[in-house]
PDB file of C-alpha atoms in Angstrom:
ATOM      1  CA  MET A 101     -51.335-104.916 -21.812  1.00 49.00           C
ATOM      2  CA  LYS A 102     -49.307-104.397 -18.872  1.00 50.00           C
ATOM      3  CA  ARG A 103     -46.881-102.441 -21.516  1.00 48.00           C
ATOM      4  CA  LYS A 104     -49.310-100.400 -22.996  1.00 43.00           C
ATOM      5  CA  TYR A 105     -50.508 -99.137 -19.823  1.00 37.00           C
ATOM      6  CA  SER A 106     -47.040 -97.779 -18.741  1.00 36.00           C
ATOM      7  CA  MET A 107     -46.478 -97.281 -22.676  1.00 37.00           C
ATOM      8  CA  VAL A 108     -49.650 -94.827 -21.854  1.00 36.00           C
ATOM      9  CA  ILE A 109     -48.753 -93.231 -18.404  1.00 42.00           C
ATOM     10  CA  ALA A 110     -45.269 -92.362 -20.115  1.00 35.00           C
ATOM     11  CA  VAL A 111     -46.629 -90.859 -22.975  1.00 34.00           C
ATOM     12  CA  LEU A 112     -49.013 -89.089 -20.718  1.00 34.00           C
ATOM     13  CA  CYS A 113     -46.399 -87.438 -17.365  1.00 34.00           C
ATOM     14  CA  ILE A 114     -43.944 -86.517 -20.544  1.00 40.00           C
ATOM     15  CA  LEU A 115     -47.760 -84.440 -22.641  1.00 34.00           C
ATOM     16  CA  CYS A 116     -48.043 -82.933 -18.322  1.00 34.00           C
ATOM     17  CA  LEU A 117     -44.185 -82.472 -17.817  1.00 32.00           C
ATOM     18  CA  THR A 118     -43.555 -80.410 -21.461  1.00 32.00           C
ATOM     19  CA  LEU A 119     -47.277 -78.409 -20.508  1.00 33.00           C
ATOM     20  CA  PHE A 120     -45.670 -76.940 -17.409  1.00 36.00           C
ATOM     21  CA  ILE A 121     -42.185 -75.929 -18.555  1.00 36.00           C
ATOM     22  CA  GLY A 122     -44.003 -74.015 -21.243  1.00 40.00           C
ATOM     23  CA  CYS A 123     -46.329 -72.661 -19.236  1.00 40.00           C
ATOM     24  CA  THR A 124     -43.688 -72.284 -15.974  1.00 39.00           C
ATOM     25  CA  GLY A 125     -40.583 -71.331 -18.388  1.00 45.00           C
ATOM     26  CA  SER A 126     -39.701 -66.999 -19.372  1.00 45.00           C
ATOM     27  CA  GLY A 127     -42.076 -67.730 -22.669  1.00 53.00           C
ATOM     28  CA  HIS A 128     -44.222 -64.656 -20.871  1.00 75.00           C
ATOM     29  CA  GLY A 129     -41.584 -62.248 -23.194  1.00 93.00           C
ATOM     30  CA  ILE A 130     -40.524 -58.918 -22.188  1.00 97.00           C
ATOM     31  CA  GLU A 131     -44.618 -57.613 -21.663  1.00 97.00           C
ATOM     32  CA  GLY A 132     -45.654 -57.752 -18.305  1.00 97.00           C
ATOM     33  CA  SER A 133     -45.113 -54.859 -15.370  1.00 98.00           C
ATOM     34  CA  TRP A 134     -42.054 -54.377 -13.633  1.00 98.00           C
ATOM     35  CA  ILE A 135     -40.819 -53.383 -10.960  1.00 98.00           C
ATOM     36  CA  LEU A 136     -37.671 -53.013  -9.071  1.00 98.00           C
ATOM     37  CA  SER A 137     -36.952 -54.937  -6.455  1.00 98.00           C
ATOM     38  CA  GLU A 138     -32.479 -55.010  -5.741  1.00 98.00           C
ATOM     39  CA  GLU A 139     -29.910 -52.501  -6.586  1.00 98.00           C
ATOM     40  CA  ILE A 140     -26.514 -53.987  -5.973  1.00 97.00           C
ATOM     41  CA  GLU A 141     -23.504 -51.291  -5.975  1.00 96.00           C
ATOM     42  CA  SER A 142     -19.898 -51.571  -8.038  1.00 94.00           C
ATOM     43  CA  ASN A 143     -18.970 -51.888  -4.381  1.00 94.00           C
ATOM     44  CA  GLY A 144     -21.160 -54.778  -3.078  1.00 94.00           C
ATOM     45  CA  ASN A 145     -23.878 -52.547  -1.598  1.00 96.00           C
ATOM     46  CA  LYS A 146     -27.535 -53.918  -2.463  1.00 97.00           C
ATOM     47  CA  LEU A 147     -30.079 -52.014  -1.666  1.00 97.00           C
ATOM     48  CA  THR A 148     -33.064 -54.536  -1.475  1.00 97.00           C
ATOM     49  CA  GLN A 149     -36.992 -53.815  -1.693  1.00 96.00           C
ATOM     50  CA  LYS A 150     -37.433 -52.753   1.964  1.00 97.00           C
ATOM     51  CA  ASP A 151     -34.535 -50.433   1.861  1.00 97.00           C
ATOM     52  CA  LEU A 152     -35.674 -49.470  -1.297  1.00 97.00           C
ATOM     53  CA  GLU A 153     -39.273 -48.876  -0.854  1.00 96.00           C
ATOM     54  CA  GLY A 154     -38.386 -47.356   3.299  1.00 97.00           C
ATOM     55  CA  MET A 155     -36.198 -44.772   1.436  1.00 96.00           C
ATOM     56  CA  GLY A 156     -39.320 -43.425  -0.720  1.00 96.00           C
ATOM     57  CA  ILE A 157     -37.660 -44.934  -3.340  1.00 96.00           C
ATOM     58  CA  SER A 158     -39.586 -46.380  -6.511  1.00 97.00           C
ATOM     59  CA  GLU A 159     -39.256 -47.391 -10.574  1.00 98.00           C
ATOM     60  CA  LYS A 160     -41.543 -48.934 -12.474  1.00 98.00           C
ATOM     61  CA  TYR A 161     -42.593 -50.176 -16.174  1.00 98.00           C
ATOM     62  CA  VAL A 162     -45.268 -51.055 -18.078  1.00 98.00           C
ATOM     63  CA  ILE A 163     -44.617 -52.757 -21.074  1.00 98.00           C
ATOM     64  CA  THR A 164     -46.976 -53.686 -23.639  1.00 98.00           C
ATOM     65  CA  GLY A 165     -45.961 -53.381 -27.806  1.00 96.00           C
ATOM     66  CA  ASN A 166     -42.697 -52.010 -28.738  1.00 96.00           C
ATOM     67  CA  GLU A 167     -44.058 -49.924 -26.171  1.00 97.00           C
ATOM     68  CA  VAL A 168     -41.612 -48.476 -22.200  1.00 98.00           C
ATOM     69  CA  ASN A 169     -43.347 -47.285 -19.925  1.00 98.00           C
ATOM     70  CA  TYR A 170     -41.913 -46.004 -16.716  1.00 98.00           C
ATOM     71  CA  THR A 171     -43.041 -44.239 -13.216  1.00 98.00           C
ATOM     72  CA  CYS A 172     -39.613 -43.303 -10.677  1.00 97.00           C
ATOM     73  CA  THR A 173     -41.858 -41.732  -7.590  1.00 97.00           C
ATOM     74  CA  ILE A 174     -38.072 -40.519  -6.112  1.00 95.00           C
ATOM     75  CA  PRO A 175     -38.819 -38.129  -2.070  1.00 95.00           C
ATOM     76  CA  GLU A 176     -37.344 -35.499  -3.503  1.00 94.00           C
ATOM     77  CA  MET A 177     -39.669 -34.876  -6.410  1.00 93.00           C
ATOM     78  CA  GLN A 178     -43.384 -34.371  -5.199  1.00 93.00           C
ATOM     79  CA  LYS A 179     -44.057 -35.485  -8.971  1.00 96.00           C
ATOM     80  CA  PRO A 180     -43.373 -39.141  -9.773  1.00 97.00           C
ATOM     81  CA  ILE A 181     -41.326 -39.258 -12.939  1.00 96.00           C
ATOM     82  CA  ASN A 182     -43.237 -40.720 -15.709  1.00 97.00           C
ATOM     83  CA  MET A 183     -41.537 -41.427 -19.083  1.00 96.00           C
ATOM     84  CA  THR A 184     -42.507 -43.745 -22.665  1.00 97.00           C
ATOM     85  CA  PHE A 185     -39.734 -44.906 -24.781  1.00 98.00           C
ATOM     86  CA  GLU A 186     -39.474 -47.793 -28.023  1.00 97.00           C
ATOM     87  CA  LEU A 187     -38.951 -51.201 -27.122  1.00 97.00           C
ATOM     88  CA  LYS A 188     -36.542 -52.407 -29.725  1.00 96.00           C
ATOM     89  CA  GLU A 189     -34.873 -56.050 -29.226  1.00 96.00           C
ATOM     90  CA  VAL A 190     -32.116 -57.253 -29.889  1.00 96.00           C
ATOM     91  CA  GLY A 191     -31.585 -60.644 -29.306  1.00 93.00           C
ATOM     92  CA  LYS A 192     -31.004 -63.134 -27.149  1.00 91.00           C
ATOM     93  CA  ASN A 193     -32.658 -62.082 -25.260  1.00 96.00           C
ATOM     94  CA  GLU A 194     -31.741 -58.653 -25.009  1.00 98.00           C
ATOM     95  CA  TYR A 195     -33.929 -55.815 -25.020  1.00 98.00           C
ATOM     96  CA  GLU A 196     -33.140 -52.270 -25.856  1.00 97.00           C
ATOM     97  CA  PHE A 197     -35.322 -49.119 -23.987  1.00 98.00           C
ATOM     98  CA  ASN A 198     -35.029 -45.888 -26.407  1.00 97.00           C
ATOM     99  CA  ILE A 199     -35.994 -42.354 -25.954  1.00 96.00           C
ATOM    100  CA  PRO A 200     -38.514 -41.733 -29.300  1.00 89.00           C
ATOM    101  CA  GLY A 201     -35.197 -40.321 -31.572  1.00 86.00           C
ATOM    102  CA  GLY A 202     -32.826 -43.248 -31.013  1.00 81.00           C
ATOM    103  CA  PHE A 203     -30.900 -42.822 -27.939  1.00 94.00           C
ATOM    104  CA  ASN A 204     -30.462 -45.879 -26.377  1.00 95.00           C
ATOM    105  CA  PHE A 205     -31.714 -45.266 -21.389  1.00 95.00           C
ATOM    106  CA  ALA A 206     -31.167 -48.867 -21.248  1.00 96.00           C
ATOM    107  CA  THR A 207     -30.069 -52.143 -22.177  1.00 97.00           C
ATOM    108  CA  VAL A 208     -32.015 -55.016 -20.584  1.00 98.00           C
ATOM    109  CA  THR A 209     -31.509 -58.501 -19.677  1.00 98.00           C
ATOM    110  CA  LEU A 210     -34.104 -60.433 -19.685  1.00 98.00           C
ATOM    111  CA  LYS A 211     -34.380 -63.935 -17.498  1.00 96.00           C
ATOM    112  CA  GLY A 212     -36.949 -65.755 -16.507  1.00 95.00           C
ATOM    113  CA  ASN A 213     -39.219 -63.579 -14.620  1.00 97.00           C
ATOM    114  CA  LYS A 214     -36.259 -61.209 -14.024  1.00 98.00           C
ATOM    115  CA  MET A 215     -35.610 -58.282 -16.110  1.00 98.00           C
ATOM    116  CA  THR A 216     -32.033 -55.999 -14.976  1.00 98.00           C
ATOM    117  CA  TYR A 217     -29.545 -53.502 -16.197  1.00 97.00           C
ATOM    118  CA  ASP A 218     -26.307 -51.605 -14.910  1.00 96.00           C
ATOM    119  CA  VAL A 219     -26.352 -48.202 -14.605  1.00 95.00           C
ATOM    120  CA  GLY A 220     -23.370 -45.667 -14.305  1.00 92.00           C
ATOM    121  CA  GLU A 221     -19.873 -45.933 -15.497  1.00 89.00           C
ATOM    122  CA  GLU A 222     -17.404 -48.436 -15.643  1.00 83.00           C
ATOM    123  CA  GLY A 223     -16.289 -49.029 -12.505  1.00 84.00           C
ATOM    124  CA  ASP A 224     -18.946 -46.902 -10.090  1.00 90.00           C
ATOM    125  CA  SER A 225     -22.561 -48.547 -11.868  1.00 94.00           C
ATOM    126  CA  THR A 226     -25.882 -50.381  -9.782  1.00 96.00           C
ATOM    127  CA  THR A 227     -27.045 -53.040 -11.173  1.00 97.00           C
ATOM    128  CA  MET A 228     -31.085 -52.524 -11.072  1.00 98.00           C
ATOM    129  CA  ILE A 229     -33.234 -55.896 -10.950  1.00 98.00           C
ATOM    130  CA  PHE A 230     -36.238 -55.610 -11.304  1.00 98.00           C
ATOM    131  CA  LYS A 231     -39.281 -58.850 -10.520  1.00 98.00           C
ATOM    132  CA  ARG A 232     -42.178 -59.445 -13.034  1.00 98.00           C
ATOM    133  CA  LYS A 233     -45.288 -58.207 -10.993  1.00 93.00           C
TER     134      LYS A 233
END
């Protein structure tokens, strides 16, 4: 009886652990709202979300299905910049944000609740880091 009870407890623990990992893993996919949380320049300089907010800069992606809606607010512009991209999955947690017609705006990498991409030229680029809202 004691062995049977231990087996049942072990199976229940494994089931709970499996459900917990499934719920907290990267099963959300890329869909959702993403907020710029950090920028890292090629020289190692980092700008945190607080730094960016202090400069009046905010960027947001809202991804639904194959549509990517981008909003950027910067002090130099009177109104936010809004753009719509087409989402293309390229595999291994990588996606392209394409301007209709095929031009690639960014190739992003998804790791759990963090999305990143690089802008600029090699040697003088900035890594943009977004967190799921």
